[in-house]
Short mmCIF file of C-alpha atoms in Angstrom, two decimals:
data_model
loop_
_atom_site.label_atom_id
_atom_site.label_comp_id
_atom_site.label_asym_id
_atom_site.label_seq_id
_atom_site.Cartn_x
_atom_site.Cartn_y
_atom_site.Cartn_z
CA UNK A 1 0.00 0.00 0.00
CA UNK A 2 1.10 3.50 -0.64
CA UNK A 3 1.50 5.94 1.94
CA UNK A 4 0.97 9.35 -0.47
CA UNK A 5 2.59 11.72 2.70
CA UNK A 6 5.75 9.63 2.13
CA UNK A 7 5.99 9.83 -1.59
CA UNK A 8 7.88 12.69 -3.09
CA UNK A 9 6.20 13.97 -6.72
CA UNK A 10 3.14 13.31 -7.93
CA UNK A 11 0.31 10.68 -8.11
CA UNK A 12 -1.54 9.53 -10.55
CA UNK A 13 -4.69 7.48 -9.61
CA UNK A 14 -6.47 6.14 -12.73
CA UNK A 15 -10.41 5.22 -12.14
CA UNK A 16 -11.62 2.68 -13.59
CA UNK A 17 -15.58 2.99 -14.54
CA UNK A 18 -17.71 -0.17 -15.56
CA UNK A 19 -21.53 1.08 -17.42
CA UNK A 20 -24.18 0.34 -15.15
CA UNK A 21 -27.02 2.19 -17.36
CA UNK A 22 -27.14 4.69 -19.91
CA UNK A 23 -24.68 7.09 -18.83
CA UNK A 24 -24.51 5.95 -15.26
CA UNK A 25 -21.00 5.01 -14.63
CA UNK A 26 -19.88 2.70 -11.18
CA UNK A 27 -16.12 1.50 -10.08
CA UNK A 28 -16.57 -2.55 -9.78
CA UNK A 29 -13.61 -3.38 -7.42
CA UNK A 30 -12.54 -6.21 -8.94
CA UNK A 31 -12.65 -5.24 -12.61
CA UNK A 32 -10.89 -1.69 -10.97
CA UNK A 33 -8.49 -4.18 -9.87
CA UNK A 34 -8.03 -6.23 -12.57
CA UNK A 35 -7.70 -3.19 -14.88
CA UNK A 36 -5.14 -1.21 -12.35
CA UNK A 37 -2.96 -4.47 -12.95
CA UNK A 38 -3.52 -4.36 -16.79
CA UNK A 39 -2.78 -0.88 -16.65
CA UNK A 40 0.57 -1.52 -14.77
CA UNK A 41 2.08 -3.95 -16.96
CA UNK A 42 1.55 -2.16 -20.02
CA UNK A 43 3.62 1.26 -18.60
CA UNK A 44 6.60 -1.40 -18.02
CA UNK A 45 6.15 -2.70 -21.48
CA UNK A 46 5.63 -0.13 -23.49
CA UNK A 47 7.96 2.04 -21.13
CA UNK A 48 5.82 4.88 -19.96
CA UNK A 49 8.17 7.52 -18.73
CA UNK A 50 5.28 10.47 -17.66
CA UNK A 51 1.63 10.68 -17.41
CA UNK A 52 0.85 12.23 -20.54
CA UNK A 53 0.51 8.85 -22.09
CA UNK A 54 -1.72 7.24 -19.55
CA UNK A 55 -4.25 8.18 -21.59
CA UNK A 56 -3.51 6.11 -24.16
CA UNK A 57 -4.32 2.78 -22.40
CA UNK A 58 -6.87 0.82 -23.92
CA UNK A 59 -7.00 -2.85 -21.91
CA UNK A 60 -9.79 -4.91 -20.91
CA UNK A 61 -12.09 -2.53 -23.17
CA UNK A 62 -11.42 0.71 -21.04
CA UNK A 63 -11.10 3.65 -23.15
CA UNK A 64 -9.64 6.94 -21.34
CA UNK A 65 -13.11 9.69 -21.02
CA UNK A 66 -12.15 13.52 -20.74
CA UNK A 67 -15.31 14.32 -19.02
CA UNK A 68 -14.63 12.31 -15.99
CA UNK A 69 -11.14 12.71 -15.96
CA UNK A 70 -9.22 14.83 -13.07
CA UNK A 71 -5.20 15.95 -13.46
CA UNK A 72 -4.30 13.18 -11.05
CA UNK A 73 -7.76 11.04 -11.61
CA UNK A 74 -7.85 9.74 -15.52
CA UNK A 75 -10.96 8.33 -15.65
CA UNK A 76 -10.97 5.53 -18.16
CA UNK A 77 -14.73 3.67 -19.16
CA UNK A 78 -16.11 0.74 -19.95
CA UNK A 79 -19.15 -0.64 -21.57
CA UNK A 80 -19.58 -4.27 -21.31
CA UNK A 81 -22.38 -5.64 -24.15
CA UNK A 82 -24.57 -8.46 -22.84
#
């Protein structure tokens, strides 16, 4: 776990938003969890080196949204058919 008052720079904490109607968007834990993993092992492969490409993540059929987004909070969506 990450203590954030012991880090020095800044933190990026993606969100990770299943659809749950409409536009009604909810974070599932698991698939948040799933997808924060996804997320990791594609900055070590494709060797992210600064946040401005986070947004360019696309696993597990996330897609980064602008509208939710924060500086520090990407916001990346989901919209499972079935």
């Amino acid at each position: 776990m990450v203590q954030p008052q012991r880090v020095e720079g800044r933190i990026i904490a993606p969100r990770f938003l299943d659809a749950k109607g409409d536009d009604e968007f909810k974070v599932v834990s698991f698939s948040a969890k799933r997808a924060r993993g996804a997320m990791a092992g594609w900055i070590v492969r494709e060797r992210i080196n600064g946040p401005g490409k986070l947004t360019t993540f696309d696993g597990l059929g996330y897609r980064h949204d602008p509208s939710r987004s924060e500086p520090d909070a990407p916001a990346f969506i989901r919209r499972l058919e079935g």
